[in-house]
Coordinates of C-alpha atoms and ligand atoms in Angstrom, one line a residue:
X1 CA 20.5 5.6 -27.2
X2 CA 23.0 4.0 -24.9
X3 CA 24.5 6.8 -22.9
X4 CA 27.7 4.8 -22.4
X5 CA 28.7 2.3 -25.1
X6 CA 30.9 0.3 -22.7
X7 CA 27.7 -1.0 -21.1
X8 CA 25.9 -4.0 -22.6
X9 CA 22.7 -3.0 -24.3
X10 CA 19.5 -5.1 -24.4
X11 CA 17.1 -5.1 -27.3
X12 CA 14.7 -2.1 -27.3
X13 CA 11.2 -2.6 -25.9
X14 CA 8.1 -0.6 -26.5
X15 CA 7.1 -0.3 -22.8
X16 CA 9.4 -0.6 -19.8
X17 CA 7.7 -0.9 -16.4
X18 CA 9.7 -0.5 -13.3
X19 CA 8.3 -2.4 -10.3
X20 CA 6.0 -5.5 -10.3
X21 CA 3.8 -4.7 -7.3
X22 CA 0.2 -3.7 -7.0
X23 CA 0.2 -1.1 -9.8
X24 CA 3.0 -2.5 -12.0
X25 CA 1.2 -5.8 -12.4
X26 CA -2.1 -4.1 -13.2
X27 CA -0.7 -1.8 -15.9
X28 CA 1.3 -4.6 -17.4
X29 CA -1.8 -6.8 -17.7
X30 CA -3.9 -4.1 -19.2
X31 CA -1.3 -2.9 -21.7
X32 CA -0.7 -6.5 -22.8
X33 CA -3.7 -6.5 -25.2
X34 CA -2.0 -3.8 -27.3
X35 CA 0.6 -6.5 -28.3
X36 CA 3.4 -4.1 -27.7
X37 CA 6.7 -5.5 -26.5
X38 CA 6.4 -5.0 -22.7
X39 CA 9.1 -5.6 -20.2
X40 CA 8.9 -5.2 -16.4
X41 CA 12.1 -4.9 -14.3
X42 CA 11.8 -5.9 -10.7
X43 CA 14.6 -5.8 -8.2
X44 CA 13.2 -8.6 -6.0
X45 CA 12.4 -12.3 -6.5
X46 CA 9.4 -14.5 -7.1
X47 CA 8.4 -15.6 -3.6
X48 CA 7.4 -19.3 -3.4
X49 CA 4.2 -19.9 -1.4
X50 CA 6.0 -22.8 0.3
X51 CA 8.5 -20.3 1.7
X52 CA 5.8 -18.2 3.4
X53 CA 6.0 -18.2 7.3
X54 CA 2.4 -19.3 7.6
X55 CA 3.5 -22.8 6.6
X56 CA 5.5 -23.2 9.8
X57 CA 5.2 -22.9 13.6
X58 CA 7.9 -20.2 13.6
X59 CA 5.8 -17.8 11.6
X60 CA 5.7 -15.1 14.2
X61 CA 9.5 -15.2 14.6
X62 CA 9.9 -14.8 10.8
X63 CA 7.8 -11.7 11.0
X64 CA 10.7 -10.1 12.7
X65 CA 13.4 -11.5 10.3
X66 CA 13.1 -12.4 6.6
X67 CA 9.4 -11.4 6.4
X68 CA 9.6 -8.3 8.6
X69 CA 7.5 -5.4 7.2
X70 CA 10.4 -3.0 7.5
X71 CA 13.1 -3.2 4.7
X72 CA 15.6 -1.9 7.3
X73 CA 15.1 -4.9 9.6
X74 CA 14.4 -7.5 6.8
X75 CA 17.6 -6.6 5.0
X76 CA 17.2 -9.1 2.1
X77 CA 19.8 -8.4 -0.6
X78 CA 16.8 -7.5 -2.8
X79 CA 15.7 -4.7 -0.4
X80 CA 17.0 -1.1 -0.3
X81 CA 17.4 0.7 2.9
X82 CA 15.3 3.8 3.8
X83 CA 16.5 6.3 6.3
X84 CA 13.4 6.9 8.4
X85 CA 15.2 8.2 11.5
X86 CA 13.5 11.6 11.1
X87 CA 10.0 10.2 11.1
X88 CA 7.7 8.9 13.9
X89 CA 6.4 6.5 11.2
X90 CA 8.7 3.8 10.0
X91 CA 8.5 2.6 6.4
X92 CA 6.9 -0.8 5.5
X93 CA 7.1 -2.4 2.1
X94 CA 8.0 -5.6 0.3
X95 CA 10.4 -5.8 -2.7
X96 CA 9.6 -8.8 -4.9
X97 CA 7.1 -9.9 -7.5
X98 CA 3.8 -8.7 -6.0
X99 CA 5.5 -5.8 -4.1
X100 CA 3.6 -4.8 -1.0
X101 CA 0.7 -7.2 -1.8
X102 CA 2.8 -10.1 -0.6
X103 CA 2.7 -8.7 2.9
X104 CA -0.5 -6.7 2.9
X105 CA -3.5 -7.4 5.1
X106 CA -5.8 -7.3 2.0
X107 CA -8.2 -4.9 3.6
X108 CA -9.6 -3.5 0.4
X109 CA -11.7 -0.3 0.7
X110 CA -12.1 2.1 -2.2
X111 CA -11.5 5.8 -1.7
X112 CA -14.8 7.7 -1.2
X113 CA -16.2 10.2 -3.8
X114 CA -15.6 13.0 -1.3
X115 CA -11.8 12.1 -1.1
X116 CA -11.3 13.4 -4.6
X117 CA -12.6 17.0 -3.8
X118 CA -11.1 17.9 -0.5
X119 CA -10.4 21.5 -1.5
X120 CA -14.0 22.1 -2.7
X121 CA -15.5 20.5 0.3
X122 CA -13.2 21.6 3.1
X123 CA -11.1 24.4 1.6
X124 CA -7.8 22.6 2.3
X125 CA -5.2 20.7 0.2
X126 CA -6.2 20.2 -3.4
X127 CA -8.9 18.5 -5.5
X128 CA -7.9 15.6 -7.7
X129 CA -8.1 16.2 -11.5
X130 CA -10.2 13.0 -11.7
X131 CA -13.3 11.8 -9.7
X132 CA -14.5 8.6 -8.2
X133 CA -16.7 8.2 -11.2
X134 CA -13.8 8.3 -13.6
X135 CA -12.3 5.4 -11.7
X136 CA -15.5 3.5 -11.1
X137 CA -15.2 1.1 -14.1
X138 CA -11.6 0.4 -13.2
X139 CA -12.5 -0.4 -9.6
X140 CA -14.9 -3.0 -10.9
X141 CA -12.4 -4.4 -13.3
X142 CA -9.7 -4.5 -10.7
X143 CA -12.1 -6.2 -8.2
X144 CA -12.7 -8.9 -10.7
X145 CA -9.0 -9.4 -11.3
X146 CA -8.0 -9.5 -7.6
X147 CA -11.2 -11.2 -6.3
X148 CA -13.0 -9.2 -3.6
X149 CA -15.2 -10.6 -0.8
X150 CA -17.7 -8.3 0.8
X151 CA -21.4 -7.4 1.1
X152 CA -23.2 -5.1 -1.3
X153 CA -25.3 -2.2 0.0
X154 CA -22.9 -0.3 2.4
X155 CA -24.7 3.1 2.8
X156 CA -21.3 4.8 3.2
X157 CA -20.4 4.0 -0.5
X158 CA -21.9 4.3 -3.9
X159 CA -23.4 0.9 -4.9
X160 CA -21.0 -1.8 -5.9
X161 CA -21.1 -5.6 -6.0
X162 CA -18.2 -7.6 -4.4
X163 CA -17.3 -10.8 -6.3
X164 CA -17.8 -13.2 -3.3
X165 CA -19.7 -13.3 0.0
X166 CA -18.1 -11.6 3.0
X167 CA -15.5 -13.2 5.2
X168 CA -17.3 -14.4 8.4
X169 CA -17.2 -11.9 11.2
X170 CA -16.0 -14.6 13.7
X171 CA -16.2 -14.3 17.4
X172 CA -14.3 -11.1 17.5
X173 CA -16.2 -9.4 14.7
X174 CA -19.6 -10.4 16.3
X175 CA -18.6 -8.8 19.6
X176 CA -17.4 -5.6 17.8
X177 CA -20.7 -5.6 15.8
X178 CA -22.9 -5.9 18.8
X179 CA -21.1 -3.0 20.5
X180 CA -21.5 -0.9 17.4
X181 CA -25.2 -1.7 17.3
X182 CA -25.5 -0.6 21.0
X183 CA -23.8 2.6 20.2
X184 CA -25.9 3.1 17.0
X185 CA -22.8 3.7 14.9
X186 CA -22.3 2.6 11.3
X187 CA -20.4 -0.6 10.6
X188 CA -20.3 -3.0 7.6
X189 CA -18.4 -6.1 6.6
X190 CA -15.3 -5.0 4.9
X191 CA -14.3 -5.5 1.3
X192 CA -11.3 -7.8 1.4
X193 CA -9.2 -9.2 -1.4
X194 CA -9.3 -12.6 0.2
X195 CA -11.3 -15.3 -1.5
X196 CA -14.2 -16.5 0.6
X197 CA -15.1 -19.1 -2.1
X198 CA -12.9 -20.7 -4.7
X199 CA -12.2 -18.0 -7.2
X200 CA -10.6 -18.1 -10.7
X201 CA -8.4 -21.1 -9.9
X202 CA -7.6 -19.9 -6.4
X203 CA -8.6 -21.8 -3.4
X204 CA -10.7 -20.2 -0.7
X205 CA -9.5 -19.0 2.7
X206 CA -9.3 -21.8 5.2
X207 CA -8.2 -19.6 8.1
X208 CA -4.7 -21.0 8.0
X209 CA -3.3 -18.2 10.1
X210 CA -2.4 -14.6 10.0
X211 CA -2.3 -13.2 6.4
X212 CA 0.3 -10.5 6.7
X213 CA 3.4 -12.6 6.2
X214 CA 2.0 -14.1 3.0
X215 CA -0.9 -16.5 2.3
X216 CA 0.3 -20.0 1.4
X217 CA -3.2 -21.1 0.5
X218 CA -3.3 -18.6 -2.3
X219 CA -6.6 -17.1 -1.0
X220 CA -5.1 -13.7 -0.5
X221 CA -4.9 -11.8 -3.8
X222 CA -1.3 -10.8 -4.2
X223 CA -0.5 -9.7 -7.8
X224 CA 2.1 -12.6 -8.3
X225 CA -0.9 -14.9 -8.4
X226 CA -3.6 -12.7 -9.8
X227 CA -2.4 -10.3 -12.6
X228 CA 1.1 -11.7 -13.3
X229 CA 0.3 -15.2 -14.6
X230 CA -2.2 -13.6 -17.0
X231 CA 0.1 -10.8 -18.1
X232 CA 2.9 -13.2 -18.7
X233 CA 0.7 -15.6 -20.7
X234 CA -0.3 -12.5 -22.8
X235 CA 3.3 -11.9 -23.7
X236 CA 4.7 -9.5 -21.0
X237 CA 8.3 -10.3 -19.9
X238 CA 9.0 -10.0 -16.2
X239 CA 12.7 -9.9 -15.3
X240 CA 13.5 -10.3 -11.6
X241 CA 16.6 -9.3 -9.6
X242 CA 17.0 -6.4 -11.9
X243 CA 17.5 -3.1 -10.0
X244 CA 17.0 0.1 -11.9
X245 CA 19.6 2.8 -11.1
X246 CA 18.4 5.6 -13.3
X247 CA 16.2 6.6 -16.2
X248 CA 18.1 8.0 -19.1
X249 CA 17.0 10.7 -21.5
X250 CA 17.9 11.6 -25.1
X251 CA 18.7 15.0 -26.8
X252 CA 14.9 15.7 -27.1
X253 CA 14.5 15.3 -23.4
X254 CA 12.5 12.1 -23.8
X255 CA 13.1 9.0 -21.7
X256 CA 15.4 6.6 -23.7
X257 CA 15.6 3.7 -21.3
X258 CA 17.1 2.7 -18.0
X259 CA 20.5 1.7 -16.5
X260 CA 20.0 -1.3 -14.3
X261 CA 21.9 -4.0 -12.5
X262 CA 21.0 -7.5 -13.6
X263 CA 20.8 -10.7 -11.5
X264 CA 24.6 -11.2 -11.9
X265 CA 25.2 -7.6 -10.7
X266 CA 26.2 -6.5 -14.2
X267 CA 25.4 -3.0 -15.2
X268 CA 23.3 -2.9 -18.4
X269 CA 21.3 -0.5 -20.5
X270 CA 17.7 -1.3 -21.4
X271 CA 16.4 1.0 -24.2
X272 CA 12.6 1.7 -24.3
X273 CA 10.1 3.8 -26.3
X274 CA 8.1 4.5 -23.1
X275 CA 8.9 4.2 -19.4
X276 CA 6.3 3.5 -16.7
X277 CA 7.2 3.9 -13.0
X278 CA 5.5 1.6 -10.6
X279 CA 8.1 1.6 -7.8
X280 CA 5.8 3.0 -5.1
X281 CA 5.7 6.3 -3.2
X282 CA 9.3 6.1 -2.1
X283 CA 10.9 4.0 -4.8
X284 CA 9.6 6.3 -7.6
X285 CA 10.8 9.7 -6.3
X286 CA 14.1 8.0 -5.3
X287 CA 14.5 6.9 -9.0
X288 CA 13.5 10.3 -10.4
X289 CA 15.9 12.1 -8.1
X290 CA 18.7 9.6 -8.9
X291 CA 18.0 10.4 -12.6
X292 CA 19.2 14.0 -12.4
X293 CA 21.3 15.1 -15.4
X294 CA 22.6 18.3 -17.0
X295 CA 19.2 18.8 -18.6
X296 CA 17.2 17.9 -15.5
X297 CA 19.5 19.0 -12.7
X298 CA 16.9 18.7 -9.9
X299 CA 15.9 15.2 -10.9
X300 CA 13.8 13.9 -13.8
X301 CA 10.2 15.2 -14.2
X302 CA 10.8 17.7 -11.5
X303 CA 10.4 21.2 -13.0
X304 CA 7.7 21.8 -10.3
X305 CA 10.1 20.9 -7.6
X306 CA 7.5 18.6 -6.1
X307 CA 9.1 15.2 -6.7
X308 CA 9.4 13.6 -3.3
X309 CA 7.3 16.2 -1.6
X310 CA 3.8 15.8 0.0
X311 CA 4.6 12.4 1.3
X312 CA 1.5 10.9 3.1
X313 CA 1.7 7.8 5.3
X314 CA -1.6 7.4 7.1
X315 CA -0.9 7.7 10.8
X316 CA -2.4 4.6 12.3
X317 CA -3.3 4.5 16.0
X318 CA -4.3 1.2 17.4
X319 CA -6.4 0.5 20.4
X320 CA -6.9 -2.9 22.0
X321 CA -8.3 -4.5 25.1
X322 CA -9.0 -8.0 26.5
X323 CA -12.3 -9.8 26.9
X324 CA -13.1 -12.5 29.4
X325 CA -13.4 -15.4 26.9
X326 CA -11.3 -16.7 24.0
X327 CA -12.1 -15.0 20.7
X328 CA -10.4 -15.6 17.4
X329 CA -6.7 -14.8 18.2
X330 CA -4.5 -14.8 15.1
X331 CA -6.7 -17.2 13.1
X332 CA -8.4 -16.0 9.9
X333 CA -8.0 -12.7 8.0
X334 CA -7.1 -9.9 10.3
X335 CA -9.7 -7.3 9.5
X336 CA -13.3 -8.1 8.6
X337 CA -15.4 -5.0 9.2
X338 CA -15.1 -1.3 9.1
X339 CA -17.0 1.8 10.3
X340 CA -17.3 5.0 8.4
X341 CA -19.2 6.8 11.2
X342 CA -16.4 9.4 11.5
X343 CA -15.2 9.4 7.9
X344 CA -16.6 12.7 6.5
X345 CA -15.7 16.1 7.9
X346 CA -17.6 17.5 10.9
X347 CA -16.0 20.7 12.0
X348 CA -17.6 20.3 15.5
X349 CA -15.0 17.6 16.1
X350 CA -12.1 20.0 16.0
X351 CA -10.4 18.7 12.9
X352 CA -11.0 18.5 9.1
X353 CA -11.5 15.2 7.2
X354 CA -11.8 11.9 9.0
X355 CA -10.9 8.3 9.5
X356 CA -12.0 4.7 9.1
X357 CA -12.3 2.4 12.1
X358 CA -11.0 -1.1 11.2
X359 CA -12.1 -3.9 13.5
X360 CA -9.4 -6.6 13.9
X361 CA -8.9 -9.9 15.4
X362 CA -6.1 -10.5 17.9
X363 CA -2.5 -11.6 17.6
X364 CA -0.4 -14.7 17.9
X365 CA 1.1 -16.2 21.1
X366 CA 4.7 -14.9 20.7
X367 CA 3.5 -11.4 19.8
X368 CA 1.1 -11.4 22.8
X369 CA 3.9 -12.4 25.1
X370 CA 6.4 -9.8 23.7
X371 CA 4.0 -6.8 23.6
X372 CA 2.4 -7.6 26.9
X373 CA 5.8 -8.0 28.6
X374 CA 6.9 -4.6 27.1
X375 CA 3.7 -2.9 28.3
X376 CA 4.0 -4.3 31.8
X377 CA 0.8 -6.3 31.6
X378 CA 2.6 -9.7 31.9
X379 CA 4.7 -10.0 35.0
X380 CA 7.5 -12.5 35.6
X381 CA 7.1 -14.7 38.7
X382 CA 4.4 -16.8 40.1
X383 CA 1.5 -15.1 38.2
X384 CA 3.2 -15.2 34.8
X385 CA 1.3 -18.2 33.4
X386 CA -2.0 -17.4 34.9
X387 CA -1.9 -13.8 33.5
X388 CA -0.7 -15.0 30.1
X389 CA -3.6 -17.4 29.9
X390 CA -6.0 -14.5 30.5
X391 CA -4.5 -12.5 27.7
X392 CA -3.9 -15.2 25.0
X393 CA -6.5 -15.1 22.3
X394 CA -8.6 -12.6 24.2
X395 CA -7.4 -9.5 22.5
X396 CA -9.8 -7.3 20.4
X397 CA -8.3 -4.5 18.3
X398 CA -9.3 -1.5 16.4
X399 CA -6.9 0.1 13.9
X400 CA -7.6 3.6 12.7
X401 CA -6.8 4.8 9.2
X402 CA -6.4 8.6 9.6
X403 CA -6.3 10.8 6.6
X404 CA -3.1 12.9 6.6
X405 CA -3.0 15.9 4.3
X406 CA -0.3 16.8 1.8
X407 CA 2.4 19.0 3.3
X408 CA 5.5 19.8 1.3
X409 CA 7.9 19.5 4.3
X410 CA 6.9 15.8 4.5
X411 CA 9.2 14.4 1.9
X412 CA 11.5 11.9 0.3
X413 CA 15.0 13.0 -0.6
X414 CA 18.3 11.2 -1.3
X415 CA 20.3 10.3 1.7
X416 CA 23.8 11.8 1.3
X417 CA 25.5 8.7 2.9
X418 CA 23.3 5.6 2.9
X419 CA 23.3 3.4 -0.3
X420 CA 21.9 0.1 -1.3
X421 CA 23.9 -3.0 -2.1
X422 CA 24.6 -1.7 -5.7
X423 CA 25.8 1.7 -4.4
X424 CA 22.7 3.5 -5.4
X425 CA 21.8 6.4 -3.1
X426 CA 19.0 5.4 -0.7
X427 CA 15.9 7.4 0.1
X428 CA 15.5 9.5 3.3
X429 CA 12.2 10.5 4.6
X430 CA 11.3 13.5 6.8
X431 CA 7.8 13.4 8.2
X432 CA 5.9 14.9 11.0
X433 CA 2.3 14.4 12.1
X434 CA 0.3 17.6 11.7
X435 CA -1.8 19.2 14.4
X436 CA -5.0 18.4 12.5
X437 CA -4.0 14.7 12.3
X438 CA -3.1 14.7 16.0
X439 CA -6.6 16.0 17.0
X440 CA -8.1 13.4 14.6
X441 CA -6.0 10.6 16.3
X442 CA -7.1 11.6 19.8
X443 CA -10.8 11.7 18.7
X444 CA -10.5 8.3 17.1
X445 CA -8.7 6.7 20.1
X446 CA -11.5 8.0 22.4
X447 CA -14.2 6.5 20.1
X448 CA -12.4 3.2 19.7
X449 CA -12.0 3.0 23.5
X450 CA -15.7 3.6 23.9
X451 CA -16.4 0.7 21.4
X452 CA -14.1 -1.7 23.1
X453 CA -15.5 -0.9 26.5
X454 CA -19.0 -1.4 25.2
X455 CA -17.8 -4.8 23.8
X456 CA -16.7 -5.8 27.3
X457 CA -13.0 -5.3 26.9
X458 CA -10.8 -4.2 29.8
X459 CA -7.1 -3.3 30.2
X460 CA -7.3 -1.0 27.2
X461 CA -4.1 0.2 25.5
X462 CA -3.6 2.7 22.7
X463 CA -0.5 3.1 20.6
X464 CA -0.1 6.5 19.0
X465 CA 3.3 6.2 17.4
X466 CA 3.0 4.4 14.2
X467 CA 5.9 1.9 14.5
X468 CA 3.2 -0.3 13.1
X469 CA 3.3 1.8 9.9
X470 CA 0.6 0.6 7.5
X471 CA 2.9 0.6 4.4
X472 CA 0.9 3.3 2.6
X473 CA 3.4 5.4 0.6
X474 CA 1.5 8.2 -1.2
X475 CA 1.7 11.6 -2.8
X476 CA 5.3 12.1 -3.8
X477 CA 4.7 12.8 -7.6
X478 CA 1.1 14.1 -7.5
X479 CA -1.2 14.4 -10.4
X480 CA -2.8 17.7 -11.6
X481 CA -3.5 19.8 -14.6
X482 CA -1.1 22.6 -13.6
X483 CA 2.6 21.7 -14.4
X484 CA 3.8 24.2 -11.7
X485 CA 1.7 22.4 -9.0
X486 CA 2.0 18.7 -10.1
X487 CA 4.4 16.1 -11.5
X488 CA 2.1 14.2 -13.8
X489 CA -1.1 15.2 -15.7
X490 CA -4.6 13.9 -15.1
X491 CA -3.7 10.7 -17.0
X492 CA -0.4 9.9 -15.4
X493 CA 2.0 11.3 -17.9
X494 CA 4.9 13.5 -16.7
X495 CA 4.4 17.1 -17.6
X496 CA 8.1 17.4 -18.5
X497 CA 8.9 14.1 -20.2
X498 CA 6.2 13.0 -22.6
X499 CA 7.0 9.3 -22.7
X500 CA 7.3 8.9 -18.9
X501 CA 4.3 7.7 -16.9
X502 CA 3.8 7.1 -13.2
X503 CA 1.1 4.7 -12.0
X504 CA 1.8 3.9 -8.3
X505 CA 0.7 5.6 -5.1
X506 CA 3.0 8.6 -5.8
X507 CA 0.4 10.2 -7.9
X508 CA -2.1 10.7 -5.1
X509 CA -3.2 14.2 -4.4
X510 CA -4.8 13.6 -1.0
X511 CA -4.7 10.3 1.0
X512 CA -8.3 9.6 2.1
X513 CA -8.8 7.6 5.2
X514 CA -8.6 4.2 3.7
X515 CA -6.0 1.5 2.8
X516 CA -5.0 2.5 -0.7
X517 CA -4.3 -0.5 -2.8
X518 CA -7.7 -0.9 -4.4
X519 CA -7.6 2.7 -5.6
X520 CA -3.9 2.5 -6.6
X521 CA -4.7 -0.4 -8.9
X522 CA -7.9 1.3 -10.3
X523 CA -5.7 4.3 -11.1
X524 CA -3.1 2.1 -12.8
X525 CA -5.8 0.5 -15.0
X526 CA -7.3 3.9 -15.7
X527 CA -3.9 5.2 -16.8
X528 CA -3.3 2.1 -19.0
X529 CA -6.6 2.8 -20.7
X530 CA -5.6 6.5 -21.3
X531 CA -2.4 5.3 -22.9
X532 CA -4.3 2.8 -25.1
X533 CA -6.8 5.4 -26.2
X534 CA -4.0 7.9 -27.1
X535 CA -1.5 5.4 -28.7
X536 CA -1.6 7.1 -32.1
X537 CA -0.6 10.6 -30.8
X538 CA 0.7 9.8 -27.3
X539 CA 3.8 12.0 -27.4
X540 CA 2.4 15.0 -29.2
Ligands
LIG1 C1 2.6 -5.0 6.1 C2 1.8 -4.3 5.1 C3 0.4 -4.3 5.2 C4 -0.4 -3.7 4.2 N1 -1.8 -3.8 4.3 C5 -2.6 -3.3 3.4 C6 -4.0 -3.5 3.4 O1 -4.6 -4.2 4.2 N2 -4.7 -2.9 2.4 C7 -4.2 -2.1 1.5 O2 -4.9 -1.5 0.6 N3 -2.8 -1.9 1.4 C8 -2.0 -2.4 2.3 N4 -0.7 -2.3 2.3 C9 -0.1 -1.4 1.3 C10 0.1 -2.0 -0.1 O3 0.9 -3.1 0.0 C11 0.6 -0.9 -1.0 O4 -0.4 0.2 -1.0 C12 0.7 -1.4 -2.5 O5 1.5 -2.6 -2.6 C13 1.4 -0.3 -3.2 O6 1.5 -0.6 -4.6 P1 2.6 0.1 -5.5 O7 2.3 -0.5 -6.9 O8 2.5 1.6 -5.4 O9 4.0 -0.4 -5.0 P2 4.5 -1.7 -4.5 O10 3.5 -2.8 -4.4 O11 5.3 -1.4 -3.2 O12 5.5 -2.2 -5.6 C14 6.7 -1.5 -6.0 C15 7.7 -2.5 -6.6 O13 8.7 -1.8 -7.2 C16 9.9 -2.5 -7.0 N5 11.0 -1.5 -7.2 C17 11.2 -0.3 -6.5 N6 12.3 0.3 -6.9 C18 12.8 -0.4 -7.9 C19 14.0 -0.3 -8.7 N7 14.8 0.7 -8.6 N8 14.3 -1.3 -9.6 C20 13.4 -2.3 -9.8 N9 12.3 -2.5 -9.0 C21 12.0 -1.6 -8.1 C22 9.8 -3.0 -5.6 O14 10.8 -4.1 -5.4 C23 8.4 -3.4 -5.5 O15 8.2 -4.8 -5.8 C24 0.2 -2.9 3.2 C25 1.5 -2.9 3.1 C26 2.4 -3.5 4.0 C27 3.9 -3.5 3.8
LIG2 S1 -6.4 -16.6 6.9 FE1 -7.0 -17.2 4.8 S2 -6.2 -15.6 3.5 FE2 -5.2 -15.4 5.5 S3 -3.3 -16.5 5.3 FE3 -4.9 -17.9 6.1 S4 -5.8 -18.9 4.3 FE4 -4.7 -17.1 3.6

């Protein structure tokens, strides 16, 4: 039902998906085989590979302008601002077909089985209503769709078989690996969603450059080149530059469609039988809170009061140092190996849960100059060039994915003042790093420093503040079986609105200590399957 007959109304669809990123693409592709009429509304554009910065010599400069990881600095007209002033971690995302996968580093670990039962194992936070084993077939299916390079047999994980051989360790990785062998600590070549061989029509990685601002070669699996072409061929419609303002409901309290702004800025109504949110851990609570009505005064699907709460961002210290020979610099995929030595809880360490160590290559020439000047490593004057030569391409890095736990005061709300270019209230985040996480970060920084020193690195530097936020936006519409303690049920359906589903990182109960996209997509495929299995009596 059009809530306002003055607004143009589109033809009704069976399924309306909001957001075309990691999870939106996966759910669209999976549901396509039902032959339902499926539409995805995406506020951003298709990004042409020829526009990626890695095609040009100014690629580093463009990481601080139109391909910046922060929407507040990038400021494309397709972005929406996020007030992150009250958070030590700044938001990173991308708004366009492919969502965050356009800019992601493609480090592709799965969650561990223990991550789904934190309450049982450690007496904190909550258990998930699903297990690793519920998701296992969907991890495999998603790996096949995205294309994952790696090495089977990692003792830190249940067995699984990556689709392609691992990305070579390179000079940097080999040095890291030798140091880990000396220390006797676990390491393994990472699962990465970058093709190490030609894969399903995609060319293999040729070490063009740094992957984060987009891979022009098509080796990095962003969903615009993996799921979307197949979903569209199967009949899904993807409408870009369409920004959803709110989800509407009918007299029965069911979702009836959305009000959105089309590519010409015209406000329209799109009716739908079922709405699926895939707008990420900030975009989804923002939309639900912006969909408040007389019947749902605290926002849609929010009878628990938990929409927007329990935001988890993965605090991400980085430690780096310099060795006395050139290593890989910015060439080749950034992160090629991980260590799970400190992943599972050991109370003797003084904190609960744990972290992944991610071993990374270095950085580009401009970034080396800027960050080294800022840190006082690179002086002006007669030693400038000599010092720079001793830094350039000699950096070795370890990034640390720290598990942060759900805390209700870490949250997404609507900013009372800030709005996007369509006048829609923007999201505001309030976030603090907990004492448990701080202790974990210090432990991890000490271990990473030990590894780098063993690898022969000097001039060590650790960043604690996460200005380099990893873009992991989790937990703000958590899943659970108890409607008082969760927003969606164990198969992604809103407890309050029976034809409303959430498939993005919002539904996470705890965050694990891994990059989330592999698990986000496995969950989206799992929820799609739950929908398919229940189609006959979905809304009972
Ligand atoms: C710089 C960077 C590096 C990263 N590196 C890694 C990594 O190495 N490994 C890893 O696992 N993860 C990484 N990530 C995180 C990864 O990108 C995200 O976890 C993943 O993309 C989240 O998927 P999603 O489906 O929840 O949301 P997204 O992929 O963010 O997609 C959400 C989509 O919804 C759209 N949308 C939102 N609101 C609206 C609206 N109102 N109307 C219409 N459309 C809307 C957005 O435009 C966007 O396209 C990285 C992220 C960044 C930014
Ligand atoms: S290093 Fe490989 S995956 Fe990364 S941008 Fe270059 S070609 Fe693409």
